[in-house]
mmCIF file of C-alpha atoms in Angstrom:
data_model
loop_
_atom_site.group_PDB
_atom_site.id
_atom_site.type_symbol
_atom_site.label_atom_id
_atom_site.label_comp_id
_atom_site.label_asym_id
_atom_site.label_seq_id
_atom_site.Cartn_x
_atom_site.Cartn_y
_atom_site.Cartn_z
ATOM 1 C CA UNK V 1 120.543 51.336 176.512
ATOM 2 C CA UNK V 2 119.125 50.161 173.171
ATOM 3 C CA UNK V 3 115.458 51.097 174.382
ATOM 4 C CA UNK V 4 116.585 54.263 175.899
ATOM 5 C CA UNK V 5 118.135 55.454 172.499
ATOM 6 C CA UNK V 6 114.757 54.346 170.732
ATOM 7 C CA UNK V 7 112.673 56.306 173.353
ATOM 8 C CA UNK V 8 114.727 59.170 172.714
ATOM 9 C CA UNK V 9 114.758 58.541 168.414
ATOM 10 C CA UNK V 10 110.847 58.393 169.100
ATOM 11 C CA UNK V 11 110.735 61.692 171.108
ATOM 12 C CA UNK V 12 112.332 63.825 168.205
ATOM 13 C CA UNK V 13 111.388 62.995 165.322
ATOM 14 C CA UNK V 14 107.364 61.748 165.817
ATOM 15 C CA UNK V 15 104.939 64.840 165.770
ATOM 16 C CA UNK V 16 103.859 65.676 168.691
ATOM 17 C CA UNK V 17 99.703 65.347 169.650
ATOM 18 C CA UNK V 18 100.018 68.705 171.745
ATOM 19 C CA UNK V 19 99.866 72.071 169.450
ATOM 20 C CA UNK V 20 100.611 75.394 170.865
ATOM 21 C CA UNK V 21 98.192 77.780 169.386
ATOM 22 C CA UNK V 22 99.683 79.482 166.360
ATOM 23 C CA UNK V 23 99.269 81.397 163.153
ATOM 24 C CA UNK V 24 101.319 81.923 160.042
ATOM 25 C CA UNK V 25 100.367 84.887 158.318
ATOM 26 C CA UNK V 26 101.885 86.863 155.024
ATOM 27 C CA UNK V 27 101.366 90.013 152.911
ATOM 28 C CA UNK V 28 103.183 91.861 149.945
ATOM 29 C CA UNK V 29 103.087 95.061 148.174
ATOM 30 C CA UNK V 30 104.540 97.232 145.801
ATOM 31 C CA UNK V 31 104.435 99.032 142.445
ATOM 32 C CA UNK V 32 104.524 99.792 138.759
ATOM 33 C CA UNK V 33 106.114 103.362 138.953
ATOM 34 C CA UNK V 34 106.531 105.839 136.276
ATOM 35 C CA UNK V 35 108.905 109.260 137.036
ATOM 36 C CA UNK V 36 106.862 111.631 135.209
ATOM 37 C CA UNK V 37 108.991 114.807 136.674
ATOM 38 C CA UNK V 38 112.039 114.714 138.363
ATOM 39 C CA UNK V 39 114.735 117.605 139.539
ATOM 40 C CA UNK V 40 117.568 115.348 138.930
ATOM 41 C CA UNK V 41 116.755 114.847 135.167
ATOM 42 C CA UNK V 42 119.005 111.696 135.032
ATOM 43 C CA UNK V 43 115.790 109.690 136.561
ATOM 44 C CA UNK V 44 112.788 111.206 134.849
ATOM 45 C CA UNK V 45 110.822 108.815 132.615
ATOM 46 C CA UNK V 46 112.631 105.774 134.787
ATOM 47 C CA UNK V 47 109.630 103.091 135.163
ATOM 48 C CA UNK V 48 109.399 99.444 136.346
ATOM 49 C CA UNK V 49 107.858 97.089 138.508
ATOM 50 C CA UNK V 50 108.924 96.392 142.153
ATOM 51 C CA UNK V 51 108.198 94.367 144.873
ATOM 52 C CA UNK V 52 108.947 96.757 147.946
ATOM 53 C CA UNK V 53 107.587 94.629 150.548
ATOM 54 C CA UNK V 54 107.354 90.937 151.612
ATOM 55 C CA UNK V 55 106.141 89.982 155.248
ATOM 56 C CA UNK V 56 105.907 86.885 156.598
ATOM 57 C CA UNK V 57 104.624 86.399 160.531
ATOM 58 C CA UNK V 58 104.547 83.291 163.094
ATOM 59 C CA UNK V 59 102.519 84.364 165.907
ATOM 60 C CA UNK V 60 102.582 82.235 168.723
ATOM 61 C CA UNK V 61 100.425 81.947 171.933
ATOM 62 C CA UNK V 62 102.395 80.114 174.347
ATOM 63 C CA UNK V 63 99.956 80.389 177.036
ATOM 64 C CA UNK V 64 97.078 82.498 178.189
ATOM 65 C CA UNK V 65 99.456 84.925 178.917
ATOM 66 C CA UNK V 66 102.448 84.825 177.090
ATOM 67 C CA UNK V 67 102.594 85.212 173.419
ATOM 68 C CA UNK V 68 105.577 85.910 170.893
ATOM 69 C CA UNK V 69 106.078 87.089 167.217
ATOM 70 C CA UNK V 70 108.977 86.618 164.739
ATOM 71 C CA UNK V 71 108.583 88.553 161.426
ATOM 72 C CA UNK V 72 110.953 88.336 158.270
ATOM 73 C CA UNK V 73 110.798 90.966 155.692
ATOM 74 C CA UNK V 74 111.761 90.795 152.579
ATOM 75 C CA UNK V 75 112.443 94.525 150.663
ATOM 76 C CA UNK V 76 114.071 95.849 147.717
ATOM 77 C CA UNK V 77 116.224 98.834 146.888
ATOM 78 C CA UNK V 78 114.306 101.754 146.466
ATOM 79 C CA UNK V 79 117.011 104.263 145.633
ATOM 80 C CA UNK V 80 116.128 103.870 141.725
ATOM 81 C CA UNK V 81 119.700 103.022 141.415
ATOM 82 C CA UNK V 82 120.732 101.626 137.954
ATOM 83 C CA UNK V 83 122.103 98.380 139.343
ATOM 84 C CA UNK V 84 119.762 95.543 139.688
ATOM 85 C CA UNK V 85 119.628 93.780 143.125
ATOM 86 C CA UNK V 86 117.797 91.444 144.692
ATOM 87 C CA UNK V 87 115.161 91.272 147.714
ATOM 88 C CA UNK V 88 117.087 91.911 151.270
ATOM 89 C CA UNK V 89 115.556 89.840 153.979
ATOM 90 C CA UNK V 90 115.703 90.960 157.683
ATOM 91 C CA UNK V 91 114.480 90.264 160.874
ATOM 92 C CA UNK V 92 111.799 92.895 161.406
ATOM 93 C CA UNK V 93 109.926 91.602 164.690
ATOM 94 C CA UNK V 94 111.248 89.313 167.641
ATOM 95 C CA UNK V 95 109.389 89.585 170.895
ATOM 96 C CA UNK V 96 107.654 87.995 173.784
ATOM 97 C CA UNK V 97 105.029 89.669 175.750
ATOM 98 C CA UNK V 98 103.600 88.758 178.940
ATOM 99 C CA UNK V 99 100.261 89.476 180.324
ATOM 100 C CA UNK V 100 101.123 89.925 183.518
ATOM 101 C CA UNK V 101 97.665 91.588 184.793
ATOM 102 C CA UNK V 102 94.776 91.801 182.787
ATOM 103 C CA UNK V 103 94.986 95.634 181.810
ATOM 104 C CA UNK V 104 98.975 95.331 181.754
ATOM 105 C CA UNK V 105 101.612 93.807 179.864
ATOM 106 C CA UNK V 106 105.914 93.701 179.092
ATOM 107 C CA UNK V 107 107.107 93.111 175.912
ATOM 108 C CA UNK V 108 110.641 92.084 175.177
ATOM 109 C CA UNK V 109 112.894 92.635 172.228
ATOM 110 C CA UNK V 110 112.723 93.758 168.730
ATOM 111 C CA UNK V 111 108.985 95.738 168.416
ATOM 112 C CA UNK V 112 107.221 98.430 167.160
ATOM 113 C CA UNK V 113 108.265 101.943 167.807
ATOM 114 C CA UNK V 114 105.984 104.185 170.067
ATOM 115 C CA UNK V 115 106.197 106.876 167.347
ATOM 116 C CA UNK V 116 103.637 105.796 165.067
ATOM 117 C CA UNK V 117 102.172 102.114 165.385
ATOM 118 C CA UNK V 118 98.818 103.146 166.300
ATOM 119 C CA UNK V 119 98.796 106.226 163.931
ATOM 120 C CA UNK V 120 99.777 103.731 161.310
ATOM 121 C CA UNK V 121 97.068 101.085 161.919
ATOM 122 C CA UNK V 122 94.692 104.115 161.942
ATOM 123 C CA UNK V 123 95.870 105.408 158.549
ATOM 124 C CA UNK V 124 95.655 101.843 157.165
ATOM 125 C CA UNK V 125 97.728 102.695 153.973
ATOM 126 C CA UNK V 126 100.695 101.916 154.541
ATOM 127 C CA UNK V 127 101.712 100.180 151.666
ATOM 128 C CA UNK V 128 100.546 103.390 149.678
ATOM 129 C CA UNK V 129 103.276 105.306 151.788
ATOM 130 C CA UNK V 130 105.278 105.263 155.417
ATOM 131 C CA UNK V 131 103.779 107.589 157.894
ATOM 132 C CA UNK V 132 105.389 110.815 158.409
ATOM 133 C CA UNK V 133 107.932 110.112 161.055
ATOM 134 C CA UNK V 134 108.715 107.006 159.209
ATOM 135 C CA UNK V 135 108.749 108.465 155.876
ATOM 136 C CA UNK V 136 111.154 111.350 156.842
ATOM 137 C CA UNK V 137 113.460 109.582 158.984
ATOM 138 C CA UNK V 138 112.820 111.290 162.328
ATOM 139 C CA UNK V 139 112.531 107.538 163.778
ATOM 140 C CA UNK V 140 113.208 104.163 163.294
ATOM 141 C CA UNK V 141 109.630 101.977 162.790
ATOM 142 C CA UNK V 142 111.531 99.485 165.419
ATOM 143 C CA UNK V 143 113.642 98.997 168.113
ATOM 144 C CA UNK V 144 115.208 96.108 170.623
ATOM 145 C CA UNK V 145 113.365 97.308 173.595
ATOM 146 C CA UNK V 146 111.568 96.245 177.019
ATOM 147 C CA UNK V 147 107.451 98.290 176.845
ATOM 148 C CA UNK V 148 105.562 98.441 179.630
ATOM 149 C CA UNK V 149 101.874 98.689 178.156
ATOM 150 C CA UNK V 150 98.404 99.042 179.234
ATOM 151 C CA UNK V 151 95.041 100.308 179.967
ATOM 152 C CA UNK V 152 93.754 102.799 183.153
ATOM 153 C CA UNK V 153 90.333 101.415 182.843
ATOM 154 C CA UNK V 154 88.273 98.597 182.011
ATOM 155 C CA UNK V 155 87.049 99.945 178.913
ATOM 156 C CA UNK V 156 90.163 100.436 177.597
ATOM 157 C CA UNK V 157 89.570 104.729 177.101
ATOM 158 C CA UNK V 158 92.539 105.570 178.325
ATOM 159 C CA UNK V 159 96.164 103.656 177.384
ATOM 160 C CA UNK V 160 99.533 104.117 177.834
ATOM 161 C CA UNK V 161 102.726 102.623 176.823
ATOM 162 C CA UNK V 162 106.829 103.439 178.145
ATOM 163 C CA UNK V 163 109.378 102.073 176.291
ATOM 164 C CA UNK V 164 113.177 101.972 176.646
ATOM 165 C CA UNK V 165 114.792 100.553 173.843
ATOM 166 C CA UNK V 166 118.734 100.337 171.991
ATOM 167 C CA UNK V 167 117.937 103.452 169.496
ATOM 168 C CA UNK V 168 119.501 101.215 166.823
ATOM 169 C CA UNK V 169 116.437 100.042 165.283
ATOM 170 C CA UNK V 170 116.049 96.277 164.569
ATOM 171 C CA UNK V 171 119.950 96.159 164.485
ATOM 172 C CA UNK V 172 122.521 95.034 167.118
ATOM 173 C CA UNK V 173 123.789 96.893 169.841
ATOM 174 C CA UNK V 174 127.082 98.816 169.386
ATOM 175 C CA UNK V 175 127.031 101.709 171.848
ATOM 176 C CA UNK V 176 125.663 102.530 175.616
ATOM 177 C CA UNK V 177 122.957 105.116 174.251
ATOM 178 C CA UNK V 178 119.474 104.367 174.583
ATOM 179 C CA UNK V 179 115.890 106.002 174.131
ATOM 180 C CA UNK V 180 113.109 106.081 176.745
ATOM 181 C CA UNK V 181 109.508 107.036 175.099
ATOM 182 C CA UNK V 182 106.397 107.174 176.243
ATOM 183 C CA UNK V 183 102.630 107.031 174.578
ATOM 184 C CA UNK V 184 99.105 108.341 175.959
ATOM 185 C CA UNK V 185 96.235 107.681 173.767
ATOM 186 C CA UNK V 186 92.326 108.032 174.457
ATOM 187 C CA UNK V 187 89.805 106.518 172.741
ATOM 188 C CA UNK V 188 87.654 109.155 173.527
ATOM 189 C CA UNK V 189 84.311 106.937 171.162
ATOM 190 C CA UNK V 190 84.746 103.967 169.150
ATOM 191 C CA UNK V 191 85.079 106.889 166.582
ATOM 192 C CA UNK V 192 87.757 109.360 167.938
ATOM 193 C CA UNK V 193 91.457 108.378 168.858
ATOM 194 C CA UNK V 194 93.662 111.015 170.474
ATOM 195 C CA UNK V 195 97.040 110.643 170.932
ATOM 196 C CA UNK V 196 100.464 112.497 172.488
ATOM 197 C CA UNK V 197 103.991 110.234 171.980
ATOM 198 C CA UNK V 198 107.403 111.597 172.712
ATOM 199 C CA UNK V 199 111.131 110.253 173.420
ATOM 200 C CA UNK V 200 114.249 111.208 174.210
ATOM 201 C CA UNK V 201 116.993 109.413 172.602
ATOM 202 C CA UNK V 202 120.897 110.019 173.197
ATOM 203 C CA UNK V 203 122.882 109.738 169.787
ATOM 204 C CA UNK V 204 125.971 110.485 171.147
ATOM 205 C CA UNK V 205 128.109 111.787 174.104
ATOM 206 C CA UNK V 206 127.597 115.063 172.992
ATOM 207 C CA UNK V 207 124.080 114.700 170.400
ATOM 208 C CA UNK V 208 120.944 114.148 171.852
ATOM 209 C CA UNK V 209 117.283 114.033 169.881
ATOM 210 C CA UNK V 210 113.845 115.044 171.002
ATOM 211 C CA UNK V 211 111.029 114.154 169.416
ATOM 212 C CA UNK V 212 107.121 115.062 170.459
ATOM 213 C CA UNK V 213 103.867 114.027 168.336
ATOM 214 C CA UNK V 214 100.107 114.886 168.471
ATOM 215 C CA UNK V 215 97.491 112.901 166.408
ATOM 216 C CA UNK V 216 93.898 112.967 166.276
ATOM 217 C CA UNK V 217 91.472 110.580 163.850
ATOM 218 C CA UNK V 218 88.031 110.275 163.322
ATOM 219 C CA UNK V 219 86.215 107.294 161.568
ATOM 220 C CA UNK V 220 82.627 106.708 160.533
ATOM 221 C CA UNK V 221 80.684 104.450 157.938
ATOM 222 C CA UNK V 222 81.861 106.865 155.236
ATOM 223 C CA UNK V 223 85.838 106.459 155.888
ATOM 224 C CA UNK V 224 88.012 108.327 157.919
ATOM 225 C CA UNK V 225 90.309 111.483 158.375
ATOM 226 C CA UNK V 226 93.140 112.323 160.558
ATOM 227 C CA UNK V 227 95.847 115.152 161.180
ATOM 228 C CA UNK V 228 98.864 115.733 163.279
ATOM 229 C CA UNK V 229 101.711 117.697 164.084
ATOM 230 C CA UNK V 230 105.193 116.492 165.452
ATOM 231 C CA UNK V 231 108.740 117.783 166.217
ATOM 232 C CA UNK V 232 112.219 116.824 166.543
ATOM 233 C CA UNK V 233 114.634 118.713 167.976
ATOM 234 C CA UNK V 234 118.534 117.941 167.737
ATOM 235 C CA UNK V 235 121.238 119.554 170.434
ATOM 236 C CA UNK V 236 124.606 119.004 169.875
ATOM 237 C CA UNK V 237 127.266 120.401 171.837
ATOM 238 C CA UNK V 238 129.093 123.233 170.298
ATOM 239 C CA UNK V 239 126.086 123.574 167.705
ATOM 240 C CA UNK V 240 122.713 125.140 167.454
ATOM 241 C CA UNK V 241 119.527 123.584 167.543
ATOM 242 C CA UNK V 242 118.318 121.571 164.339
ATOM 243 C CA UNK V 243 114.727 121.667 164.393
ATOM 244 C CA UNK V 244 112.283 119.710 162.581
ATOM 245 C CA UNK V 245 108.427 120.417 162.420
ATOM 246 C CA UNK V 246 105.937 118.531 160.620
ATOM 247 C CA UNK V 247 102.068 118.777 159.799
ATOM 248 C CA UNK V 248 100.075 116.133 158.066
ATOM 249 C CA UNK V 249 96.409 115.268 156.969
ATOM 250 C CA UNK V 250 94.955 112.641 155.166
ATOM 251 C CA UNK V 251 91.352 112.240 154.309
ATOM 252 C CA UNK V 252 89.725 108.068 153.209
ATOM 253 C CA UNK V 253 86.513 108.266 151.935
ATOM 254 C CA UNK V 254 84.635 105.226 150.928
ATOM 255 C CA UNK V 255 82.937 104.792 147.543
ATOM 256 C CA UNK V 256 80.602 101.785 147.803
ATOM 257 C CA UNK V 257 81.865 98.240 148.531
ATOM 258 C CA UNK V 258 84.711 98.484 146.030
ATOM 259 C CA UNK V 259 86.691 101.819 146.213
ATOM 260 C CA UNK V 260 88.128 104.309 148.431
ATOM 261 C CA UNK V 261 89.735 107.787 147.603
ATOM 262 C CA UNK V 262 92.884 108.442 149.559
ATOM 263 C CA UNK V 263 94.326 112.301 150.027
ATOM 264 C CA UNK V 264 97.317 113.208 152.215
ATOM 265 C CA UNK V 265 99.501 116.473 152.524
ATOM 266 C CA UNK V 266 102.603 116.819 154.372
ATOM 267 C CA UNK V 267 103.964 120.106 155.132
ATOM 268 C CA UNK V 268 107.234 120.586 156.553
ATOM 269 C CA UNK V 269 107.925 123.891 158.789
ATOM 270 C CA UNK V 270 111.758 123.955 158.745
ATOM 271 C CA UNK V 271 114.384 122.260 156.241
ATOM 272 C CA UNK V 272 114.193 118.646 156.224
ATOM 273 C CA UNK V 273 117.021 117.267 158.470
ATOM 274 C CA UNK V 274 117.215 113.456 156.920
ATOM 275 C CA UNK V 275 115.569 113.483 153.355
ATOM 276 C CA UNK V 276 114.671 110.374 151.970
ATOM 277 C CA UNK V 277 115.798 108.188 149.436
ATOM 278 C CA UNK V 278 113.738 104.880 149.058
ATOM 279 C CA UNK V 279 111.068 104.826 146.431
ATOM 280 C CA UNK V 280 110.085 108.954 146.450
ATOM 281 C CA UNK V 281 113.452 110.732 146.439
ATOM 282 C CA UNK V 282 113.153 114.238 148.810
ATOM 283 C CA UNK V 283 115.879 115.835 149.264
ATOM 284 C CA UNK V 284 117.319 117.277 152.792
ATOM 285 C CA UNK V 285 117.843 121.142 153.812
ATOM 286 C CA UNK V 286 114.691 122.049 152.289
ATOM 287 C CA UNK V 287 111.023 122.893 153.488
ATOM 288 C CA UNK V 288 108.883 120.609 151.604
ATOM 289 C CA UNK V 289 105.194 119.940 150.396
ATOM 290 C CA UNK V 290 104.216 116.366 149.487
ATOM 291 C CA UNK V 291 100.677 115.824 148.301
ATOM 292 C CA UNK V 292 99.274 112.257 147.542
ATOM 293 C CA UNK V 293 95.933 111.145 145.454
ATOM 294 C CA UNK V 294 94.944 107.456 145.592
ATOM 295 C CA UNK V 295 92.105 105.840 144.104
ATOM 296 C CA UNK V 296 91.794 101.878 145.668
ATOM 297 C CA UNK V 297 90.190 99.141 144.332
ATOM 298 C CA UNK V 298 89.687 96.677 146.503
ATOM 299 C CA UNK V 299 89.064 93.635 143.885
ATOM 300 C CA UNK V 300 89.042 90.940 146.894
ATOM 301 C CA UNK V 301 89.323 91.461 150.514
ATOM 302 C CA UNK V 302 92.778 90.759 150.426
ATOM 303 C CA UNK V 303 93.690 92.183 147.021
ATOM 304 C CA UNK V 304 94.138 95.510 146.433
ATOM 305 C CA UNK V 305 95.081 97.555 143.278
ATOM 306 C CA UNK V 306 95.314 101.467 144.208
ATOM 307 C CA UNK V 307 96.568 103.867 141.081
ATOM 308 C CA UNK V 308 98.049 107.237 142.603
ATOM 309 C CA UNK V 309 100.037 110.259 142.449
ATOM 310 C CA UNK V 310 102.732 111.325 144.357
ATOM 311 C CA UNK V 311 103.898 115.299 144.086
ATOM 312 C CA UNK V 312 106.919 116.689 145.973
ATOM 313 C CA UNK V 313 107.996 120.333 145.882
ATOM 314 C CA UNK V 314 110.667 122.460 147.562
ATOM 315 C CA UNK V 315 110.814 125.760 149.279
ATOM 316 C CA UNK V 316 113.908 128.423 148.342
ATOM 317 C CA UNK V 317 116.739 128.163 150.578
ATOM 318 C CA UNK V 318 119.850 130.192 150.630
ATOM 319 C CA UNK V 319 118.712 131.060 147.202
ATOM 320 C CA UNK V 320 118.544 127.689 146.102
ATOM 321 C CA UNK V 321 115.280 125.643 145.030
ATOM 322 C CA UNK V 322 115.048 122.251 143.463
ATOM 323 C CA UNK V 323 112.635 121.798 141.130
ATOM 324 C CA UNK V 324 109.247 119.690 141.825
ATOM 325 C CA UNK V 325 108.620 116.155 141.246
ATOM 326 C CA UNK V 326 106.047 113.931 140.375
ATOM 327 C CA UNK V 327 105.687 110.383 140.177
ATOM 328 C CA UNK V 328 102.518 108.094 139.026
ATOM 329 C CA UNK V 329 102.179 104.760 140.747
ATOM 330 C CA UNK V 330 100.136 101.513 140.584
ATOM 331 C CA UNK V 331 100.075 99.962 144.061
ATOM 332 C CA UNK V 332 99.299 96.229 144.952
ATOM 333 C CA UNK V 333 98.863 94.758 147.908
ATOM 334 C CA UNK V 334 97.506 91.276 148.547
ATOM 335 C CA UNK V 335 97.738 88.869 151.725
ATOM 336 C CA UNK V 336 98.380 85.443 151.627
#
């Protein structure tokens, strides 16, 4: 009996010589911000430093067919509140993926939304600003879902994803209403990407949200350019449909080995349905234009500093038009 207990303790506390392939990675980004102009006069000249996000990721290859990820996100409040807060931790990713065929896999757990994960990767400047559907709160960046994805050909030119999820972001599920989405994207050439995606989301027994989005991007040694249009339609019993259409375009131009110039323009075709209250304030109920200009300095492959300007303007709605806003930021990004 004593020998059995001793062997059990050794099994528990002696490190195993068999190690699964795994990796821990991390990155963070934040800003020095200065509110140069704001239609809310109380916020004018407000400035400071904040760490917007910290991500710590654990990736594990359980086998040649099974992979898992857990990602912790720490975020700061970006609502320009006068009350100081600490960074808030949240489980951003927690999924397992099963490669059941050479070109097809199933993923279960908290994972990327189909609405903009590909677009965000091509854009490459999430630390400067979110992609449009994320920024304007059309869709969450995550969902607890089951996703079937893969390619129709060995060259992986024609690719698909179909996702069924809770429509609750990375929060726990609290109702019976769900989301079904799909995405098709084509790598026409190594330089040219074309994508369409959409979903149907049941918000409640009397309310549904429909989304579609189109995007095209082209890249080369000189940089990259992308443009897209998306639209959300919210249908609710007893009410007129609410629509939100959005055009967005960006360009990234390489300036030697160390610098990149970035420009982006977002134009809403309809009044904002959701608005934005974090780091960049955007009122709902108005058509808006957003201009972003930045110059990225890659001090090191894992460390970047980027002075940038963000300008928001509004169009009149029912005789009311908020003043325009201008923010100056020095954004920093690093991996560790």
